[in-house]
Amino acid sequence: MSLKVAAVNFPTAGNEMLTVVREYDEEKDRAGVEEMERRCEIGQGGKPSLVADLLGDPICRVRHFPSHIMLVAEYGDEREIVGVIRGCIKTVTRGHSVYVKLAYILGLRVAPSHRRLGMGKKLVQKLEEWCKQNGAEYVYMATDCTNEASINLFTRNFEYTKFRTPTMLVQPVHAHYKPLGSSIAIVRLHPKLAETIYRRVFANSEFFPKDIGEILYNKLSLGTFMALPKKSLPEWDPKTGILPSSFAITSVWSTKQLFRLQVKGVSTLTYACCMASRVLDAWMPWLMLPSFPDVFRKFWVYFLYGLHMEGKNGGRLMKSLCAFAHNMGRDDDGCGAVVAEVGQRDPVREFIPHWTKFSMSEDLWCMKKFHDGSGDLCGSLIG
């Protein structure tokens, strides 16, 4: 459900022309938004760039949330779209099974030709108004730690607080299969069972979604999987509600129907070396060469979420589970990487295979509180 936001005119400093911030109209605005996004692609000036193809659906990143919106900024008499912002509201835990309504701001873009004119500030203002009107108690955004313009916009102009620096771990999908371990079993869990387990193991966590069941049943979800020692498999009866003494669990989400990525702007030599590694890996898979996937054509990624492990063998089981997800991607032609976002102190972090060079360890989340409530999510996380 997307709620309407009235258009508001903002005079632009030093110019009689007006900026209009309003809700995105799918039929009227799609082409203009795609053109504006193209000008904001990562990696300007001939450098290697990571380009996102939203498959003709600019609102795809928030469409699956029950409460979401996308705003556009129009400039001048020709009503050129020069900025966009997306937002959604979700109900999550702040610890100890206490739920709050949390808004998420993402996808803020301003055309290079219209920056430093206050466009970003106006978009954020209108989106925050929508969030508060729809009952959000907290709001957060995420950006790269090096994006000083975005960080300053939110922390200086809107009083957001820096509170978390998660790591995005990236494992390229090779041409060979990864071994799982002969003593380890991988079991696919029914979404209802997965929901029960998640509600149990994440009962005291922050940001655990109240609608986890709907997420697990979503068409983009490829399933939830548990790794456990084969010797304990016959003894485990899910109906009892008793978990195995050692296990690892994760769910897999595909962006295949959501968006595609593509690397552009690399040198001919770099391209040739990467593709050569892929060919060798495909010809001689027994060598298990760490080949580079074909990210020079459009590809999608698998996201791992709900990562959790228990028991003395938990780390080894988590590695096998990640290898299993890699092999799923290996069989899905066009999957370029398996990605997981984990906290700095999350115990699963050291057991998730990844390439350090392509993993993003400098992500920054900033948050602020809208209303007084029974507790302070920001304070508990920062502390």
Tab-separated table of N, CA and C in Angstrom, residues 186-191 193 221-226 236 324 328:
chain	number	residue	atom	x	y	z
A	186	ILE	N	22.303	-31.145	4.641
A	186	ILE	CA	21.610	-29.880	4.407
A	186	ILE	C	20.131	-30.199	4.218
A	187	VAL	N	19.296	-29.579	5.042
A	187	VAL	CA	17.862	-29.848	5.023
A	187	VAL	C	17.117	-28.571	4.674
A	188	ARG	N	16.183	-28.673	3.745
A	188	ARG	CA	15.322	-27.523	3.434
A	188	ARG	C	14.146	-27.524	4.405
A	189	LEU	N	13.893	-26.377	5.029
A	189	LEU	CA	12.839	-26.271	6.018
A	189	LEU	C	11.569	-25.681	5.423
A	190	HIS	N	10.439	-26.171	5.869
A	190	HIS	CA	9.174	-25.572	5.471
A	190	HIS	C	9.118	-24.154	6.048
A	191	PRO	N	8.569	-23.192	5.299
A	191	PRO	CA	8.537	-21.815	5.803
A	191	PRO	C	7.929	-21.679	7.191
A	193	LEU	N	8.004	-23.887	9.673
A	193	LEU	CA	9.001	-24.343	10.634
A	193	LEU	C	10.129	-23.319	10.748
A	221	SER	N	11.965	-15.482	-2.313
A	221	SER	CA	12.693	-16.341	-1.381
A	221	SER	C	12.921	-17.714	-2.002
A	222	LEU	N	14.146	-18.176	-1.962
A	222	LEU	CA	14.496	-19.490	-2.528
A	222	LEU	C	14.436	-20.592	-1.485
A	223	GLY	N	14.155	-20.232	-0.241
A	223	GLY	CA	14.013	-21.245	0.790
A	223	GLY	C	14.900	-20.982	1.993
A	224	THR	N	14.628	-21.731	3.047
A	224	THR	CA	15.422	-21.698	4.277
A	224	THR	C	16.062	-23.058	4.457
A	225	PHE	N	17.346	-23.052	4.806
A	225	PHE	CA	18.106	-24.296	4.858
A	225	PHE	C	18.842	-24.410	6.192
A	226	MET	N	18.919	-25.651	6.671
A	226	MET	CA	19.630	-25.930	7.914
A	226	MET	C	20.715	-26.960	7.645
A	236	TRP	N	16.695	-35.985	15.131
A	236	TRP	CA	16.015	-34.690	15.190
A	236	TRP	C	14.592	-34.805	14.678
A	324	PHE	N	26.740	-24.432	0.167
A	324	PHE	CA	25.506	-24.917	-0.460
A	324	PHE	C	24.816	-23.790	-1.230
A	328	MET	N	24.039	-23.433	-5.257
A	328	MET	CA	22.742	-23.056	-5.827
A	328	MET	C	22.932	-21.972	-6.884
